[in-house]
Amino acid sequence: VSWTCPGFLFAGAAAGIKKKGGLDVGLIAAEAPASCAAVFTRNRVRAAPVRLSRRHLGAAQGQIRGIVVNSGNANACTGPGGARDALRMAELAAKAIGAAPGEVLVSSTGVIGQRLPMDRVVAGIHTAGVSLYDAGFAAFSEAIMTTDRRPKVASHPLTLGGRTITLLGCTKGAGMIAPNMATTLTFVVTDAAIDPSRLDPAVRHAVAGTYNAMTVDGDQSTNDMLAVMASGVAGPLDDAAHARFGAALTDLLADLAHQLMSDGEGVHHVVTIAVRGATSEAAARSVARRVATSPLVKTAIAGADPNWGRILCAIGNAGVKIDARRIEVAFDDVPIVARSTAVPDLDDARAAAVMQRPAYTITIDLHQGEHRGQYLACDLSHEYVSINADYRS
Amino acid sequence: VSWTCPGFLFAGAAAGIKKKGGLDVGLIAAEAPASCAAVFTRNRVRAAPVRLSRRHLGAAQGQIRGIVVNSGNANACTGPGGARDALRMAELAAKAIGAAPGEVLVSSTGVIGQRLPMDRVVAGIHTAGVSLYDAGFAAFSEAIMTTDRRPKVASHPLTLGGRTITLLGCTKGAGMIAPNMATTLTFVVTDAAIDPSRLDPAVRHAVAGTYNAMTVDGDQSTNDMLAVMASGVAGPLDDAAHARFGAALTDLLADLAHQLMSDGEGVHHVVTIAVRGATSEAAARSVARRVATSPLVKTAIAGADPNWGRILCAIGNAGVKIDARRIEVAFDDVPIVARSTAVPDLDDARAAAVMQRPAYTITIDLHQGEHRGQYLACDLSHEYVSINADYRS
């Protein structure tokens, strides 16, 4: 697997923004205007770079030339000065890649409420600009990290009628690993040729089942952003190829999302909450989300305690109309609950053994309909509290 | 303050339902049919006693004779057999106090998914029946406890035109102290004469600002119940007295709710999240609730870390339309945030000192309207994880 994508150059630079050092300015440059679709945090308190990127993406009608990212400082809750800093980052990056500022998106992650050290940012963007090259994706993926323990990169090439289409992505963050905020950033590049008008729904569909169906601690950050750029170098897709591209994008994001959860400090178990038998997909997802976010369920996962009453309690709290007498629960292949009470021969030891696994599935059947939905969940552990309570002490 | 209420008898008995021993069957008997209003869990998975009590209260048109409670076993997720057990408890209690089974409410708290040890329950209700006396409220308040460290009782007498009206209540539970479920039970008796049709709205109004405006970990149990009984012995209230009664009931419930939060194992700080300047009371309460339930805010409270960015992030996630540039935050009398960024002379040491207090207020001004709302919150501590993750290991 090669970490390159025709039509794109990448770079990472160490600018001294992160206290602990390391790469902290990343740059993606498209050699020509590329289709771009992105989703941003739905938090009403949005960082300056998020507000700027939404504006630029809209004004450029989804045709952009580059993305500049810094880690170590989120440029959030920084007032009008912060907005000027974000614009200046776009201007500097545009100059470095020979584009207009309006063709550049900006993304930041790190501490909140502090102005960016702009002297360092200026130097960092300059260094990144002169370091751009086709194999720079590894450096870029490192430059976006905050407390991540390792870069999270995935490449899912797709063969379509003899042609190979590249899909290359990286991600960072998650609540559990970002003490000062739960920022999640994800960037994907492809050489497929897709109009922004077709790329946008494909991205939204892929996000719905992956990044929007996982939870570490339920908070959306002020800075969350996921962007996909398509250079078009590999040529256009026909309708069948479009569908396969969408599926491949979903797979790529699912891969990155799972890496994201697994890398959380304090995360020992990544658990898929799979709900079926619901009256609608939305109902299934609501139930999955409620179970995935319940602190009582999450501490039971941490303790590998097959405490199924907490799962039923969370299901009942989902705000979804359910038949409370028909719920079925299994941990991987071990039946736990049938008709809303413990199965007659419940094997506590086998159930606890499943819960020792680093990844497993809790399947919930509501027996009310044909629809399914799922969420990725994780444990709520002592490390989570330590990381988040003792951060500044 | 006397722990009696004219028209009522109380008892607690040790029946051996709780593994650790102690009183575990409680009984309240009204000497004549008493007005009753109650609120029950909104969880769709309801324990058998909750289903039975709702049915009895409705069929009796708010006129009941008694309440029987057991701790140590929630009789939840126990199938049709559990429903029969709950009905049998009502029948036994009715016999003990000389009433019809339909005039008795039943309440249970404790482990989920196990059938009640009915032989012990039968003996316990019998013992409680013969132990009923006017000063038995202390025993009753102990009999409803699970992992509570102490009984939580409050008496708020009210003087109206020379008469003294008694308001006496007790409460148990909260997520943080109930490892196997977050059951909250609350029982209040008064000698005021109030029709069920007037008692019901008074109870709902009092609950909205107290028990429905606090959160330990966001889960509603399968067994939550709050009931108020009025014997009428002290005579009827005129319209002005009704209003004062409602206010006194709210004060009593606020007192009990605060005791409940403070008694949580792992709770070191009870924090009032007071939101003002909202466009509606509902919006104010949504913002307060979101801040109160955010794990990132709760761990910051645990660590006494004045990490205001997490508060702004939670406000933005409340699903309420806000002007993200005008938010103001203070910890007690220490200003923290103005115009959505740190105040220029932010005193981190003074802010941290407030956060060392066992009880303090985080005031959030949205500067958008005239409405207010608040929530009681607490910290998310290592003890919480220990209690809930290591419960059965």
Coordinates of N, CA and C in Angstrom, one line a residue, chain A residues 57-247:
Chain A
L57 N -15.4 27.1 1.8 CA -15.9 25.9 1.0 C -17.2 26.3 0.2
G58 N -18.1 27.1 0.9 CA -19.3 27.5 0.2 C -19.0 28.5 -0.9
A59 N -18.2 29.5 -0.6 CA -17.9 30.5 -1.6 C -17.2 29.9 -2.8
A60 N -16.3 28.9 -2.6 CA -15.6 28.3 -3.7 C -16.4 27.2 -4.4
Q61 N -17.6 27.0 -4.0 CA -18.5 26.0 -4.6 C -17.8 24.7 -4.7
G62 N -17.1 24.3 -3.6 CA -16.6 23.0 -3.4 C -15.4 22.7 -4.3
Q63 N -14.7 23.8 -4.8 CA -13.5 23.6 -5.6 C -12.4 24.2 -4.8
I64 N -11.5 23.5 -4.2 CA -10.4 24.1 -3.4 C -9.0 23.6 -3.8
R65 N -8.0 24.3 -3.2 CA -6.7 23.9 -3.6 C -5.9 23.3 -2.4
G66 N -6.3 23.6 -1.2 CA -5.5 23.1 -0.1 C -6.1 23.2 1.2
I67 N -5.5 22.5 2.2 CA -5.9 22.5 3.6 C -4.7 22.7 4.5
V68 N -4.8 23.7 5.4 CA -3.7 23.9 6.3 C -4.2 23.6 7.7
V69 N -3.4 22.8 8.5 CA -3.8 22.4 9.8 C -2.7 22.7 10.8
N70 N -3.1 23.1 12.0 CA -2.1 23.1 13.1 C -2.7 22.4 14.3
S71 N -1.8 21.7 15.0 CA -2.1 21.1 16.3 C -1.4 21.9 17.4
G72 N -1.9 21.7 18.7 CA -1.4 22.4 19.8 C -2.1 23.6 20.3
N73 N -3.0 24.1 19.4 CA -3.8 25.3 19.8 C -5.1 25.2 18.9
A74 N -6.3 25.3 19.5 CA -7.5 25.1 18.8 C -8.0 26.4 18.1
N75 N -7.4 27.5 18.5 CA -7.9 28.8 18.0 C -9.5 28.9 18.2
A76 N -9.9 28.5 19.4 CA -11.4 28.5 19.7 C -11.6 29.4 20.9
C77 N -12.8 30.1 20.9 CA -13.1 31.0 22.0 C -12.0 32.1 22.1
T78 N -11.5 32.6 21.0 CA -10.4 33.5 20.9 C -10.8 34.9 20.4
G79 N -12.2 35.1 20.3 CA -12.7 36.4 19.9 C -12.3 36.8 18.5
P80 N -12.5 38.1 18.1 CA -12.3 38.6 16.8 C -10.8 38.4 16.3
G81 N -9.9 38.5 17.3 CA -8.4 38.3 16.9 C -8.2 36.9 16.4
G82 N -8.9 35.9 17.0 CA -8.8 34.5 16.5 C -9.2 34.4 15.1
A83 N -10.3 35.1 14.7 CA -10.8 35.0 13.3 C -9.8 35.6 12.4
R84 N -9.1 36.7 12.8 CA -8.0 37.2 11.9 C -6.9 36.3 11.8
D85 N -6.5 35.6 12.9 CA -5.4 34.6 12.8 C -5.8 33.5 11.8
A86 N -7.0 33.0 11.9 CA -7.4 31.9 11.0 C -7.3 32.3 9.5
L87 N -7.8 33.6 9.2 CA -7.7 34.1 7.9 C -6.2 34.2 7.4
R88 N -5.4 34.7 8.4 CA -4.0 34.8 8.0 C -3.4 33.4 7.7
M89 N -3.8 32.4 8.4 CA -3.3 31.0 8.1 C -3.7 30.7 6.6
A90 N -4.9 31.0 6.2 CA -5.3 30.7 4.9 C -4.5 31.5 3.9
E91 N -4.2 32.7 4.2 CA -3.5 33.6 3.2 C -2.0 33.0 3.1
L92 N -1.4 32.6 4.2 CA 0.0 32.1 4.2 C 0.0 30.8 3.4
A93 N -1.0 29.9 3.7 CA -1.0 28.6 3.0 C -1.2 28.8 1.5
A94 N -2.1 29.8 1.1 CA -2.4 30.0 -0.3 C -1.2 30.5 -1.0
K95 N -0.4 31.4 -0.3 CA 0.8 31.9 -0.9 C 1.8 30.7 -1.2
A96 N 1.9 29.8 -0.2 CA 2.8 28.7 -0.2 C 2.5 27.8 -1.4
I97 N 1.2 27.6 -1.7 CA 0.9 26.7 -2.8 C 0.4 27.3 -4.1
G98 N 0.5 28.7 -4.1 CA 0.1 29.4 -5.3 C -1.3 29.4 -5.6
A99 N -2.2 29.6 -4.6 CA -3.6 29.6 -4.7 C -4.2 30.9 -4.2
A100 N -5.5 31.1 -4.2 CA -6.1 32.2 -3.6 C -6.5 31.8 -2.2
P101 N -6.5 32.7 -1.2 CA -6.9 32.4 0.2 C -8.2 31.7 0.3
G102 N -9.2 32.1 -0.6 CA -10.5 31.5 -0.5 C -10.6 30.1 -1.0
E103 N -9.4 29.6 -1.6 CA -9.4 28.2 -2.0 C -8.7 27.3 -1.0
V104 N -8.5 27.8 0.2 CA -7.8 27.1 1.3 C -8.7 26.9 2.5
L105 N -8.8 25.7 3.0 CA -9.5 25.4 4.3 C -8.5 25.4 5.4
V106 N -8.9 25.8 6.6 CA -8.1 25.9 7.8 C -8.7 25.0 8.9
S107 N -7.8 24.3 9.7 CA -8.2 23.5 10.7 C -7.3 23.5 11.9
S108 N -7.8 23.6 13.1 CA -6.9 23.7 14.3 C -7.4 22.8 15.3
T109 N -6.4 22.3 16.2 CA -6.8 21.4 17.3 C -5.8 21.6 18.4
G110 N -6.3 21.6 19.7 CA -5.4 21.8 20.8 C -6.1 22.6 21.9
V111 N -5.3 23.3 22.7 CA -5.9 24.0 23.8 C -6.9 25.1 23.3
I112 N -7.9 25.4 24.1 CA -8.9 26.3 23.8 C -8.7 27.6 24.6
G113 N -9.1 28.7 24.0 CA -9.1 30.0 24.7 C -7.8 30.7 24.7
Q114 N -6.8 30.3 24.0 CA -5.6 31.0 23.9 C -5.3 31.4 22.4
R115 N -4.8 32.6 22.2 CA -4.5 33.0 20.9 C -3.3 32.2 20.3
L116 N -3.3 32.0 19.0 CA -2.2 31.2 18.3 C -0.9 32.0 18.5
P117 N 0.2 31.3 18.6 CA 1.5 32.0 18.6 C 1.8 32.2 17.1
M118 N 1.4 33.4 16.5 CA 1.4 33.5 15.1 C 2.8 33.6 14.5
D119 N 3.8 34.0 15.3 CA 5.1 34.0 14.7 C 5.5 32.6 14.3
R120 N 5.2 31.6 15.2 CA 5.5 30.2 15.0 C 4.7 29.6 13.8
V121 N 3.4 30.0 13.8 CA 2.5 29.5 12.8 C 3.1 30.0 11.4
V122 N 3.5 31.2 11.3 CA 4.0 31.8 10.0 C 5.2 31.0 9.6
A123 N 6.1 30.7 10.5 CA 7.3 30.0 10.1 C 7.0 28.5 9.8
G124 N 6.0 28.0 10.5 CA 5.6 26.6 10.3 C 5.0 26.4 8.9
I125 N 4.1 27.3 8.5 CA 3.4 27.2 7.2 C 4.5 27.4 6.1
H126 N 5.4 28.3 6.3 CA 6.5 28.5 5.3 C 7.3 27.2 5.1
T127 N 7.7 26.6 6.2 CA 8.5 25.4 6.2 C 7.7 24.2 5.5
A128 N 6.4 24.1 5.9 CA 5.6 23.1 5.3 C 5.5 23.3 3.8
G129 N 5.3 24.6 3.4 CA 5.2 24.9 2.0 C 6.4 24.5 1.1
V130 N 7.6 24.6 1.7 CA 8.8 24.3 0.9 C 9.0 22.8 1.0
S131 N 8.3 22.1 2.0 CA 8.6 20.6 2.2 C 7.5 19.8 1.4
L132 N 6.6 20.4 0.7 CA 5.5 19.6 0.1 C 6.1 18.5 -0.9
Y133 N 5.6 17.3 -0.8 CA 6.0 16.3 -1.8 C 4.9 15.2 -1.8
D134 N 5.0 14.4 -2.8 CA 3.9 13.4 -3.0 C 3.8 12.3 -1.9
A135 N 5.0 12.0 -1.3 CA 5.0 11.0 -0.2 C 4.9 11.6 1.2
G136 N 4.4 12.8 1.3 CA 4.4 13.5 2.6 C 3.3 13.2 3.5
F137 N 2.4 12.2 3.1 CA 1.2 12.0 3.9 C 1.5 11.5 5.3
A138 N 2.6 10.7 5.5 CA 2.9 10.3 6.9 C 3.2 11.5 7.8
A139 N 4.0 12.4 7.2 CA 4.3 13.6 8.0 C 3.1 14.4 8.3
F140 N 2.2 14.6 7.3 CA 1.0 15.3 7.5 C 0.1 14.6 8.6
S141 N 0.0 13.3 8.6 CA -0.8 12.6 9.6 C -0.2 12.7 11.0
E142 N 1.1 12.9 11.1 CA 1.7 13.2 12.4 C 1.4 14.6 12.9
A143 N 1.4 15.5 11.9 CA 1.3 16.9 12.3 C -0.1 17.3 12.9
I144 N -1.1 16.5 12.6 CA -2.4 16.8 13.1 C -2.7 16.2 14.5
M145 N -1.7 15.4 15.0 CA -1.9 14.7 16.3 C -1.8 15.6 17.5
T146 N -2.6 15.3 18.5 CA -2.5 16.0 19.8 C -1.9 15.0 20.8
T147 N -2.8 14.4 21.6 CA -2.4 13.4 22.5 C -2.5 12.0 22.0
D148 N -2.8 11.9 20.7 CA -2.8 10.5 20.0 C -1.5 9.8 20.3
R149 N -1.6 8.5 20.5 CA -0.4 7.7 20.7 C 0.3 7.4 19.4
R150 N -0.4 7.3 18.3 CA 0.2 7.0 17.0 C -0.6 7.6 15.9
P151 N 0.0 7.8 14.8 CA -0.8 8.3 13.6 C -1.7 7.2 13.2
K152 N -2.9 7.7 12.7 CA -3.9 6.7 12.2 C -4.2 7.0 10.8
V153 N -3.7 6.1 9.9 CA -3.8 6.3 8.5 C -4.4 5.0 7.9
A154 N -5.2 5.2 6.8 CA -5.7 4.0 6.1 C -5.7 4.3 4.6
S155 N -5.4 3.3 3.8 CA -5.5 3.4 2.3 C -6.3 2.3 1.8
H156 N -7.3 2.6 1.1 CA -8.2 1.5 0.5 C -8.3 1.7 -1.0
P157 N -7.3 1.2 -1.7 CA -7.4 1.3 -3.2 C -8.6 0.5 -3.7
L158 N -9.1 1.0 -4.8 CA -10.4 0.5 -5.4 C -10.1 0.2 -6.8
T159 N -10.3 -1.0 -7.3 CA -10.1 -1.3 -8.7 C -11.5 -1.3 -9.5
L160 N -11.5 -0.4 -10.5 CA -12.7 -0.2 -11.2 C -12.4 -0.4 -12.7
G161 N -12.9 -1.4 -13.3 CA -12.6 -1.6 -14.8 C -11.2 -1.5 -15.2
G162 N -10.3 -2.1 -14.4 CA -8.9 -2.1 -14.8 C -8.1 -0.9 -14.2
R163 N -8.9 0.1 -13.8 CA -8.2 1.3 -13.3 C -8.1 1.1 -11.7
T164 N -7.1 1.7 -11.1 CA -7.0 1.7 -9.7 C -7.3 3.2 -9.2
I165 N -8.3 3.2 -8.3 CA -8.6 4.5 -7.7 C -8.0 4.5 -6.3
T166 N -7.3 5.6 -5.9 CA -6.8 5.7 -4.6 C -7.7 6.4 -3.6
L167 N -7.8 5.8 -2.4 CA -8.5 6.5 -1.3 C -7.6 6.4 -0.1
L168 N -7.2 7.6 0.3 CA -6.1 7.7 1.4 C -6.6 8.6 2.5
G169 N -6.6 8.2 3.7 CA -7.1 9.1 4.8 C -6.3 9.0 6.1
C170 N -6.5 10.0 6.9 CA -5.9 10.0 8.2 C -6.8 10.7 9.2
T171 N -6.7 10.4 10.4 CA -7.6 10.9 11.5 C -6.8 11.2 12.8
K172 N -7.4 12.0 13.6 CA -6.8 12.2 14.9 C -7.9 12.5 16.0
G173 N -7.5 12.2 17.2 CA -8.4 12.6 18.3 C -9.5 11.7 18.7
A174 N -10.3 12.1 19.6 CA -11.4 11.5 20.3 C -11.4 12.0 21.7
G175 N -12.5 12.1 22.3 CA -12.6 12.7 23.6 C -11.7 12.1 24.6
M176 N -11.6 10.8 24.5 CA -10.8 10.1 25.6 C -9.3 10.4 25.5
I177 N -8.9 10.8 24.3 CA -7.5 11.1 24.2 C -7.1 12.5 24.2
A178 N -8.1 13.4 24.2 CA -7.8 14.8 24.1 C -8.3 15.5 25.3
P179 N -7.4 15.6 26.3 CA -7.8 16.1 27.6 C -8.6 17.5 27.5
N180 N -8.1 18.3 26.7 CA -8.7 19.6 26.7 C -9.8 19.8 25.8
M181 N -10.2 18.8 25.0 CA -11.3 18.9 24.2 C -11.3 17.7 23.3
A182 N -12.5 17.4 22.8 CA -12.7 16.1 22.1 C -12.5 16.2 20.6
T183 N -11.6 17.1 20.1 CA -11.5 17.3 18.7 C -11.2 16.1 17.9
T184 N -12.0 15.9 16.8 CA -11.7 14.9 15.8 C -11.5 15.5 14.5
L185 N -10.4 15.3 13.9 CA -10.1 15.8 12.5 C -9.8 14.6 11.6
T186 N -10.4 14.7 10.4 CA -10.2 13.6 9.5 C -10.0 14.2 8.1
F187 N -9.0 13.7 7.3 CA -8.8 14.2 6.0 C -8.6 13.0 5.1
V188 N -9.3 13.1 3.9 CA -9.3 12.0 3.0 C -9.0 12.6 1.6
V189 N -8.1 12.0 0.8 CA -7.9 12.4 -0.6 C -8.1 11.2 -1.5
T190 N -8.5 11.5 -2.7 CA -8.7 10.5 -3.7 C -8.4 11.1 -5.1
D191 N -8.0 10.2 -6.0 CA -7.8 10.7 -7.4 C -9.0 10.5 -8.3
A192 N -10.1 10.0 -7.7 CA -11.3 9.9 -8.6 C -11.8 11.3 -9.0
A193 N -12.5 11.3 -10.1 CA -13.1 12.6 -10.5 C -14.5 12.6 -10.1
I194 N -14.9 13.4 -9.2 CA -16.3 13.5 -8.8 C -16.7 14.9 -8.5
D195 N -17.8 15.3 -9.1 CA -18.3 16.7 -8.8 C -18.6 16.9 -7.4
P196 N -18.4 18.1 -6.8 CA -18.8 18.4 -5.5 C -20.2 18.0 -5.2
S197 N -21.1 18.1 -6.2 CA -22.5 17.8 -6.0 C -22.8 16.3 -5.7
R198 N -21.9 15.5 -6.2 CA -22.0 14.1 -6.0 C -21.1 13.6 -4.8
L199 N -20.0 14.4 -4.6 CA -19.1 14.0 -3.5 C -19.8 14.3 -2.2
D200 N -20.5 15.4 -2.1 CA -21.1 15.8 -0.8 C -22.0 14.8 -0.2
P201 N -23.0 14.3 -1.0 CA -23.9 13.2 -0.4 C -23.2 12.0 -0.1
A202 N -22.1 11.6 -0.9 CA -21.4 10.4 -0.6 C -20.7 10.5 0.8
V203 N -20.1 11.7 1.0 CA -19.4 11.9 2.3 C -20.4 11.9 3.4
R204 N -21.5 12.6 3.3 CA -22.5 12.6 4.4 C -23.1 11.2 4.7
H205 N -23.3 10.4 3.6 CA -23.7 9.0 3.8 C -22.7 8.2 4.6
A206 N -21.4 8.4 4.2 CA -20.4 7.6 4.8 C -20.2 8.0 6.2
V207 N -20.3 9.3 6.5 CA -20.1 9.8 7.9 C -21.2 9.3 8.8
A208 N -22.4 9.3 8.3 CA -23.6 8.9 9.1 C -23.4 7.5 9.8
G209 N -22.9 6.6 9.0 CA -22.7 5.2 9.6 C -21.4 5.0 10.3
T210 N -20.5 6.0 10.3 CA -19.2 5.8 10.9 C -18.9 6.8 12.0
Y211 N -18.4 8.0 11.5 CA -18.0 9.0 12.5 C -19.2 9.6 13.3
N212 N -20.4 9.6 12.7 CA -21.6 10.0 13.4 C -22.2 8.9 14.2
A213 N -21.6 7.7 14.2 CA -22.2 6.6 15.0 C -21.1 6.0 15.9
M214 N -20.4 6.9 16.5 CA -19.5 6.4 17.6 C -19.4 7.5 18.6
T215 N -19.1 7.1 19.9 CA -19.0 8.0 20.9 C -18.0 7.7 21.9
V216 N -17.2 8.6 22.3 CA -16.3 8.4 23.4 C -16.9 9.0 24.7
D217 N -17.2 10.2 24.7 CA -17.9 10.8 25.9 C -19.1 11.7 25.5
G218 N -19.5 11.7 24.3 CA -20.7 12.4 23.9 C -20.6 13.8 23.6
D219 N -19.5 14.4 23.8 CA -19.3 15.8 23.5 C -18.8 16.0 22.1
Q220 N -19.3 17.0 21.3 CA -18.7 17.4 20.1 C -17.9 18.6 20.3
S221 N -16.7 18.6 19.7 CA -15.8 19.7 20.0 C -16.2 20.9 19.2
T222 N -15.6 22.0 19.6 CA -15.7 23.3 18.8 C -15.0 23.2 17.5
N223 N -14.2 22.2 17.2 CA -13.2 22.2 16.1 C -13.4 21.0 15.1
D224 N -14.3 20.1 15.4 CA -14.4 18.9 14.6 C -14.6 19.2 13.1
M225 N -13.9 18.4 12.3 CA -14.0 18.6 10.9 C -13.6 17.4 10.2
L226 N -14.2 17.0 9.1 CA -13.9 15.9 8.2 C -14.0 16.4 6.8
A227 N -12.9 16.3 6.0 CA -12.9 16.8 4.6 C -12.4 15.8 3.7
V228 N -13.0 15.7 2.5 CA -12.6 14.8 1.5 C -12.3 15.6 0.2
M229 N -11.1 15.4 -0.4 CA -10.7 16.1 -1.6 C -10.5 15.1 -2.7
A230 N -11.0 15.4 -3.9 CA -10.9 14.5 -5.0 C -10.2 15.3 -6.2
S231 N -9.0 14.8 -6.6 CA -8.2 15.5 -7.6 C -8.7 15.3 -9.0
G232 N -9.3 14.1 -9.2 CA -9.8 13.8 -10.6 C -8.8 13.3 -11.5
V233 N -7.6 13.1 -11.1 CA -6.5 12.6 -12.0 C -6.8 11.2 -12.6
A234 N -7.5 10.4 -11.8 CA -7.8 9.0 -12.3 C -9.0 9.0 -13.2
G235 N -9.6 10.1 -13.5 CA -10.7 10.1 -14.4 C -12.1 9.9 -13.8
P236 N -13.1 10.2 -14.6 CA -14.5 10.1 -14.1 C -15.0 8.7 -13.8
L237 N -16.1 8.7 -13.0 CA -16.7 7.4 -12.6 C -18.1 7.3 -13.2
D238 N -18.4 6.1 -13.7 CA -19.8 6.0 -14.2 C -20.7 5.7 -12.9
D239 N -22.0 5.5 -13.2 CA -22.9 5.4 -12.0 C -22.6 4.2 -11.1
A240 N -22.3 3.0 -11.7 CA -22.0 1.9 -10.9 C -20.7 2.1 -10.1
A241 N -19.7 2.8 -10.7 CA -18.5 3.1 -10.1 C -18.7 4.1 -8.9
H242 N -19.7 5.0 -9.1 CA -20.0 5.9 -8.0 C -20.5 5.2 -6.8
A243 N -21.3 4.2 -7.0 CA -21.8 3.4 -5.8 C -20.7 2.7 -5.1
R244 N -19.8 2.1 -6.0 CA -18.7 1.4 -5.3 C -17.7 2.4 -4.6
F245 N -17.6 3.6 -5.2 CA -16.7 4.6 -4.5 C -17.3 4.9 -3.2
G246 N -18.6 5.1 -3.1 CA -19.3 5.5 -1.8 C -19.1 4.4 -0.8
A247 N -19.2 3.1 -1.2 CA -19.0 2.0 -0.3 C -17.6 2.0 0.2

